[in-house]
Coordinates of N, CA and C in Angstrom, one line a residue:
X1 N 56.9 127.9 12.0 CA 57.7 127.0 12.7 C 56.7 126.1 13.5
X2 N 56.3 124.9 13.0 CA 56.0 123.8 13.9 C 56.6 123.2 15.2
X3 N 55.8 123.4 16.3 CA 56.0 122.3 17.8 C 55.6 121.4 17.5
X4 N 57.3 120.5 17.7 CA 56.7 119.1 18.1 C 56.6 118.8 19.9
X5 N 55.3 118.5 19.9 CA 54.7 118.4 21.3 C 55.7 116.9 21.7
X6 N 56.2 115.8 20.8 CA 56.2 114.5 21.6 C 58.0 114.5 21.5
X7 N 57.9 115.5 20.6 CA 59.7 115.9 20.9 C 60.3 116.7 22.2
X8 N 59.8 117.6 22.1 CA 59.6 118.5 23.6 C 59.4 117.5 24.5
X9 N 58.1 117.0 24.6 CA 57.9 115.9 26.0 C 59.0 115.4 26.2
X10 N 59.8 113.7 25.0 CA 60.6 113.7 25.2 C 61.9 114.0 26.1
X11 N 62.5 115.1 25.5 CA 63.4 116.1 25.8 C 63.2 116.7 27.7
X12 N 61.9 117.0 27.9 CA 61.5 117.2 29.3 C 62.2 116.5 30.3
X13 N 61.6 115.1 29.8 CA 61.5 113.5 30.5 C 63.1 113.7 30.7
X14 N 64.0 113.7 30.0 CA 65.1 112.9 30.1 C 65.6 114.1 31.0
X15 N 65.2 115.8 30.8 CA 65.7 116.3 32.0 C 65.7 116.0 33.2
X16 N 64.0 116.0 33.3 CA 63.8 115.4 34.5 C 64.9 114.4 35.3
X17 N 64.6 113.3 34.5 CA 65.2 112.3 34.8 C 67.0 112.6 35.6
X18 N 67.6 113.1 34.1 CA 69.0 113.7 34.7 C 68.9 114.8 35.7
X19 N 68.1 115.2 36.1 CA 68.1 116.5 37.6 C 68.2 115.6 39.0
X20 N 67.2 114.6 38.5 CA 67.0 113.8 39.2 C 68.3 112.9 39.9
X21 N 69.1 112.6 38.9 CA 70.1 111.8 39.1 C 71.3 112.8 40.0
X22 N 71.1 114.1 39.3 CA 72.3 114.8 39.5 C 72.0 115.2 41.6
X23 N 70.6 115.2 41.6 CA 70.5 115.5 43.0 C 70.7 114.0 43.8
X24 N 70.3 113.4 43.7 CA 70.6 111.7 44.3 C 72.1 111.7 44.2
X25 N 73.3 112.2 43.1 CA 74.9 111.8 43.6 C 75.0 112.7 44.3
X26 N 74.5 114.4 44.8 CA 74.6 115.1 45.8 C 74.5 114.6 47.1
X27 N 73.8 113.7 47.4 CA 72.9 113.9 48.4 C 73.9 112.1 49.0
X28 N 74.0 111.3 48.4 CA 74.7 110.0 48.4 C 76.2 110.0 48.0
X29 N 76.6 111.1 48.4 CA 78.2 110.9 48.0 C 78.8 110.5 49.4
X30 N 79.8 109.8 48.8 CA 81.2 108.7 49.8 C 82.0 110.2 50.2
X31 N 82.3 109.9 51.7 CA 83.2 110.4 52.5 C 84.7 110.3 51.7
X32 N 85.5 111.2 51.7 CA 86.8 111.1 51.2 C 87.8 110.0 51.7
X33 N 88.6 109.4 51.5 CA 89.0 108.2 51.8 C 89.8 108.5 53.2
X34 N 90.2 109.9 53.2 CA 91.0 110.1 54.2 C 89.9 110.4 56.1
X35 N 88.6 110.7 55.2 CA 87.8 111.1 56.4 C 87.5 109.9 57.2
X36 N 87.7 108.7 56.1 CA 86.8 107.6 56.5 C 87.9 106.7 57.7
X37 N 89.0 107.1 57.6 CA 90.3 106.6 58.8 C 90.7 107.4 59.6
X38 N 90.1 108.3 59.5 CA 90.8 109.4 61.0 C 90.2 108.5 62.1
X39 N 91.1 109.0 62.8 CA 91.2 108.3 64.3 C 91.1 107.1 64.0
X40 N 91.3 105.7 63.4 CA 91.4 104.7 63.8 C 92.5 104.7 64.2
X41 N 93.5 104.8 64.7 CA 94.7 104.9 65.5 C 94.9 105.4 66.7
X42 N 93.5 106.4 67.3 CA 93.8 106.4 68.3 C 94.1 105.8 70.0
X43 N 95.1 106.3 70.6 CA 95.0 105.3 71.8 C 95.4 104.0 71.0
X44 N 96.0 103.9 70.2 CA 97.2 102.5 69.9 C 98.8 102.9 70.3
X45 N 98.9 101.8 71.2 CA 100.3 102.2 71.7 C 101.5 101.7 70.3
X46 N 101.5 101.2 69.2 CA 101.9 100.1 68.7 C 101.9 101.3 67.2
X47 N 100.7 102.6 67.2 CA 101.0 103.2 66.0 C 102.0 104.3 66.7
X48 N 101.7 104.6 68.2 CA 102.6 105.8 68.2 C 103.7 105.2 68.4
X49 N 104.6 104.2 68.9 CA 105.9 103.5 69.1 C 106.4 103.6 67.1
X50 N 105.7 103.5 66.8 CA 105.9 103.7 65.1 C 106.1 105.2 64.8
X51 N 105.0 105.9 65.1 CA 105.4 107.5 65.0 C 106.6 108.2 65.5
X52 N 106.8 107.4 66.9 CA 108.1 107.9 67.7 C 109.1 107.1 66.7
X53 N 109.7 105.7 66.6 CA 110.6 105.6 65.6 C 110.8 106.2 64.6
X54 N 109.7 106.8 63.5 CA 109.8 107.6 62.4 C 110.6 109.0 62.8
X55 N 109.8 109.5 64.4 CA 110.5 111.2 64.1 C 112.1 110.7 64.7
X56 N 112.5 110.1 65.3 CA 113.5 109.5 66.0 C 114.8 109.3 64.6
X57 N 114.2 108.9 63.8 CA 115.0 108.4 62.1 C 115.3 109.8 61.4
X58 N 114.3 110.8 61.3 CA 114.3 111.7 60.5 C 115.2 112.4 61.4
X59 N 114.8 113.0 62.8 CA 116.0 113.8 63.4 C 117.5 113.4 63.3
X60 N 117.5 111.8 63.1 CA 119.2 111.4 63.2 C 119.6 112.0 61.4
X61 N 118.9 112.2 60.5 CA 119.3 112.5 59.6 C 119.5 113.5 59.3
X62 N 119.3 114.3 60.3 CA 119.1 116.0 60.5 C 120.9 116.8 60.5
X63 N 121.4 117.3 60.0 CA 122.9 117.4 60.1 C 123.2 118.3 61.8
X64 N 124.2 118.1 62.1 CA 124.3 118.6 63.7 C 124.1 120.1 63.4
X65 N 123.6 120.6 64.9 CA 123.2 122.2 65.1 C 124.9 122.5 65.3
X66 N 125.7 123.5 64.8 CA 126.8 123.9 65.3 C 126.4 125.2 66.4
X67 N 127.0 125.5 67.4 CA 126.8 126.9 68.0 C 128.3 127.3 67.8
X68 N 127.6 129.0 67.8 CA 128.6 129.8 67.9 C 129.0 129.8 69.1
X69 N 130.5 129.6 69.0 CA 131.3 129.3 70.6 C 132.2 130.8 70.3
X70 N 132.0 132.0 69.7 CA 132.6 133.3 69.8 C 132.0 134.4 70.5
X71 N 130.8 134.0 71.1 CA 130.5 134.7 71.8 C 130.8 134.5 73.2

């Protein structure tokens, strides 16, 4: 069985190369999109007036509590 020495080399190189790449997208990856907006809202009076209308809408769609009046 013959080595080819410039095939091997080759073959090396391009590992190299791809190890290379694979640690550089480790090391340079983007924040999740959700990381990247936390807290911009805080201390806005104008998102919680929004938050309060939202829970204010969902509760009115809530069906009435009945109590038991037999005890």
């Amino acid at each position: 069985m013959k080595i080819d020495a410039n095939k091997i080399e080759k073959r090396l190189s391009a590992l190299e190369t791809e190890v290379a790449e694979l640690k550089n997208n480790g090391q340079n990856r983007s924040l999740p999109w959700w990381e990247k907006i936390v807290g911009v809202f805080e201390n806005d009076e104008d998102f919680d007036k929004a938050m309060q209308f939202g829970r204010e809408y969902r509760e009115s769609l809530r069906p009435p509590i009945i109590e038991d009046t037999k005890s």
